[in-house]
């Protein structure tokens, strides 16, 4: 982590400017381009001066070679001003507080120049990566890409990397790090080719770091005080100068050491370990401490590693005996090879410095050397020859312990020989089991009464009774072997288990009646057999893994133990035959992995077996069960069972009534599978129950206001992050007969029409025109006359389909006067048709001579008897279809009825359009009587100027 100081928003702190010394020539009326030779001579001096001015200065130097030098700290944030090329090139006057040495130049800003100045990098390259250049003002700022001095220069190895108009250079002979830019100043009259150098100053943003976490130093134990040992792997710090490594120290000096730091001519510091006390490996062979490297930053940063100081051995110790003399006895009848004594010296050194050899002193008589053999390596003294009657009774054996470069240590073994008057019993073994070098080898699990050896017990004197018994613990029995005398059989008493005990030592003891004892030690070594199968620590391994796992994801490490030894106890692991192929089990390590991504929605639980097999012959195995549960991850969006839902709802459906169920599922489990439904649009009218998915309307719906609704329903699950999906809902309102026919003509019951007596029978007189806002059969209108009054009102008939009123019979002199027809306009709605009524007034006369009289007649309530006859409209095609298929199933009948209804509605629409067209045509033909008639009126009637219908 790179350390950062406080961000400096002030340009005075982050970047400062100082002009280089400049001397104008007498012949210079204005600033001219300096010569390059002068620039090349002065540039190194200027560079060294500006580089070490201060940590908070950003310097700009302008020389006659049009080169600018800036410096800034690494790690500055974006937007810090580096310098203004326009000011530093004397192209504009300096800001307040900055000295202008070229006062003779016109004081105009960049924007005031005509044409205006333009600054640009010579080529785009990497220019935008570390700095930004304002093309109008010429100001250089730090960019969003943070400048890291160590990344720019140290990784470049001291070379220069070009990047178009910007490059990075690091001088191998100094700690400088330069950012190089080529800038063009236009237009032509102000043309400059400016080389900008930005020196990157180091800050303490890197802590010292040792290349290895463990450092070992070996010091001989005889190292004198002030011995200096260089510590390899010193700490490295990418920072430079005082920000680099300055000093080292130990966390614990153990009162034996100290540290010193030496600096070479290249400025590299190497820590040295100095011995400050006397070392003794035999007292303490190792010292462990923490070495800390500290840089010179403020505050300083630290790095540490473990320092292990090992003390190497030198041959500074000699062998020593614990006792200067030992006393031992041996019977005169002891057998050859019997151990007599053992001497042991100790050397505290290590390795070859501690090797000890044993030898007899030259003072030991040759007779004693011939009788007793000394092993030069182990120091064991054994009887080398049979003891004769003339042998000395006491032997003084002087033994030397020799070490490398040491004076021998001396001890004395005083051996006393005890003469035996009676010869002891003899034990003669004859082994049945396999015996090598006095050790009997038996296989474990040998059956009971497995014979091991026969023992013959003899008395050399032939005059004493000899008994025999077995001493020691173990599953063994020594019993007389009948019918022979002095014969004994050693056998097992129960099966032996190598895993419980591998070695037995028993003693066969023989004694005679004089009480003389003889012992024979029998060593029994069991041989392991493959009698144990591997055992899993857990016979059932319950594992979990989150779905969409990475390939070759680790599941668990199987571990099984086998009590057998050697190869018989080596366990290998294998998958059972029921394990899917994408599970892998390392046969050696037992690491169980899955090679593919698991999908919980595809399969949530896996259960299969794993086997542990040992290397015995024949091999044994055990089986464990792996139960893997795939944990859910929110990787499935809610899914609607249909992309589009359509519901047919009768209009005037009550508020909050159930329209339909929106079914949605989510393949995820738990909270990830919880789904919440909401209406995206039309939420002011519709609402949905989240739990049941029931769609409801908050208000009653009117088909005549809106016949259909299109909703979008969103389903959001409960995962983190939540996933969602949407579905389109179409609600179609079914019409019910809730609107009676609306009579549009005549517009009033007080309207009347003048009918000329010369009107021919069958001629249309007028019409009744009505509409119904409903649809289908609910909008099919029938017309009928249910009441009449007048001289002969039956002379008029109305068409039940069109509403046209025609004259049936010729008018007589007696038919003059007012005829009133009560017309009923009825629909074919279900279950109850709705109707309206209108009064049609026909005035039969040649002219309207007394209009007030007619109006007075209209104002009187007519006494009209209502007829019971209902209007009928023949819908023959539909009826015939229904009758012809009355024997088919109900579904087919309903389909035919629906088809007939659609056909009828279509026909009615066409008819209404045609009628409206004819109506407009008749209005053009008869402008004085504005009554839409389906037939023509004789043109000669117009000469009598009949009056138009008056609407009151």
Tab-separated table of N, CA and C in Angstrom, residues 429-443 446 450-455 476 489-492 496 522-527:
chain	number	residue	atom	x	y	z
A	429	UNK	N	17.651	-75.529	22.890
A	429	UNK	CA	16.433	-75.250	22.105
A	429	UNK	C	16.524	-75.854	20.711
A	430	UNK	N	15.387	-76.278	20.222
A	430	UNK	CA	15.226	-76.716	18.832
A	430	UNK	C	13.977	-76.013	18.290
A	431	UNK	N	14.219	-75.042	17.408
A	431	UNK	CA	13.141	-74.149	16.977
A	431	UNK	C	12.318	-74.788	15.873
A	432	UNK	N	11.012	-74.644	16.023
A	432	UNK	CA	10.071	-75.064	14.987
A	432	UNK	C	9.701	-73.874	14.101
A	433	UNK	N	9.460	-72.776	14.752
A	433	UNK	CA	9.172	-71.545	14.008
A	433	UNK	C	10.457	-70.986	13.422
A	434	UNK	N	10.291	-69.992	12.520
A	434	UNK	CA	11.446	-69.379	11.871
A	434	UNK	C	12.231	-68.566	12.885
A	435	UNK	N	13.557	-68.861	12.975
A	435	UNK	CA	14.415	-68.189	13.964
A	435	UNK	C	15.663	-67.701	13.246
A	436	UNK	N	15.974	-66.414	13.485
A	436	UNK	CA	17.157	-65.794	12.899
A	436	UNK	C	17.845	-64.979	13.981
A	437	UNK	N	19.116	-65.353	14.261
A	437	UNK	CA	19.928	-64.621	15.239
A	437	UNK	C	19.237	-64.520	16.585
A	438	UNK	N	18.632	-65.609	17.005
A	438	UNK	CA	18.020	-65.655	18.330
A	438	UNK	C	16.648	-65.015	18.415
A	439	UNK	N	16.094	-64.603	17.313
A	439	UNK	CA	14.760	-63.988	17.306
A	439	UNK	C	13.829	-64.897	16.531
A	440	UNK	N	12.715	-65.246	17.167
A	440	UNK	CA	11.707	-66.094	16.544
A	440	UNK	C	10.665	-65.194	15.888
A	441	UNK	N	10.351	-65.464	14.626
A	441	UNK	CA	9.386	-64.670	13.878
A	441	UNK	C	8.097	-65.462	13.705
A	442	UNK	N	7.011	-64.840	14.164
A	442	UNK	CA	5.690	-65.455	14.044
A	442	UNK	C	4.758	-64.489	13.317
A	443	UNK	N	3.888	-65.050	12.516
A	443	UNK	CA	2.848	-64.236	11.896
A	443	UNK	C	1.734	-63.986	12.882
A	446	UNK	N	-1.728	-66.217	14.077
A	446	UNK	CA	-1.472	-67.661	14.026
A	446	UNK	C	-2.469	-68.355	14.949
A	450	UNK	N	-0.009	-72.898	18.308
A	450	UNK	CA	1.035	-72.933	17.284
A	450	UNK	C	2.373	-73.225	17.959
A	451	UNK	N	3.088	-74.319	17.574
A	451	UNK	CA	4.366	-74.642	18.229
A	451	UNK	C	5.448	-73.656	17.827
A	452	UNK	N	6.304	-73.327	18.795
A	452	UNK	CA	7.407	-72.406	18.551
A	452	UNK	C	8.748	-73.137	18.615
A	453	UNK	N	8.965	-73.922	19.678
A	453	UNK	CA	10.267	-74.596	19.822
A	453	UNK	C	10.130	-75.737	20.829
A	454	UNK	N	11.026	-76.729	20.703
A	454	UNK	CA	11.224	-77.771	21.710
A	454	UNK	C	12.439	-77.393	22.541
A	455	UNK	N	12.361	-77.671	23.849
A	455	UNK	CA	13.487	-77.431	24.746
A	455	UNK	C	13.831	-78.746	25.461
A	476	UNK	N	1.890	-67.371	25.769
A	476	UNK	CA	2.724	-68.546	25.518
A	476	UNK	C	2.556	-69.543	26.667
A	489	UNK	N	7.617	-78.304	25.315
A	489	UNK	CA	7.128	-77.677	24.087
A	489	UNK	C	6.638	-76.249	24.404
A	490	UNK	N	7.164	-75.283	23.662
A	490	UNK	CA	6.731	-73.885	23.778
A	490	UNK	C	5.733	-73.613	22.653
A	491	UNK	N	4.547	-73.162	23.023
A	491	UNK	CA	3.501	-72.918	22.035
A	491	UNK	C	2.664	-71.716	22.447
A	492	UNK	N	1.832	-71.252	21.514
A	492	UNK	CA	0.976	-70.093	21.791
A	492	UNK	C	-0.304	-70.547	22.449
A	496	UNK	N	-2.352	-63.841	18.342
A	496	UNK	CA	-1.649	-62.598	18.659
A	496	UNK	C	-1.963	-61.549	17.587
A	522	UNK	N	14.149	-65.959	25.130
A	522	UNK	CA	13.531	-66.168	23.815
A	522	UNK	C	12.856	-64.850	23.400
A	523	UNK	N	13.269	-64.329	22.237
A	523	UNK	CA	12.658	-63.115	21.693
A	523	UNK	C	11.743	-63.495	20.540
A	524	UNK	N	10.499	-63.015	20.637
A	524	UNK	CA	9.490	-63.324	19.626
A	524	UNK	C	9.070	-62.009	18.934
A	525	UNK	N	9.269	-61.990	17.649
A	525	UNK	CA	8.874	-60.824	16.850
A	525	UNK	C	7.690	-61.215	15.962
A	526	UNK	N	6.574	-60.466	16.115
A	526	UNK	CA	5.409	-60.736	15.271
A	526	UNK	C	5.579	-60.086	13.911
A	527	UNK	N	5.119	-60.788	12.887
A	527	UNK	CA	5.121	-60.265	11.529
A	527	UNK	C	3.711	-59.788	11.191
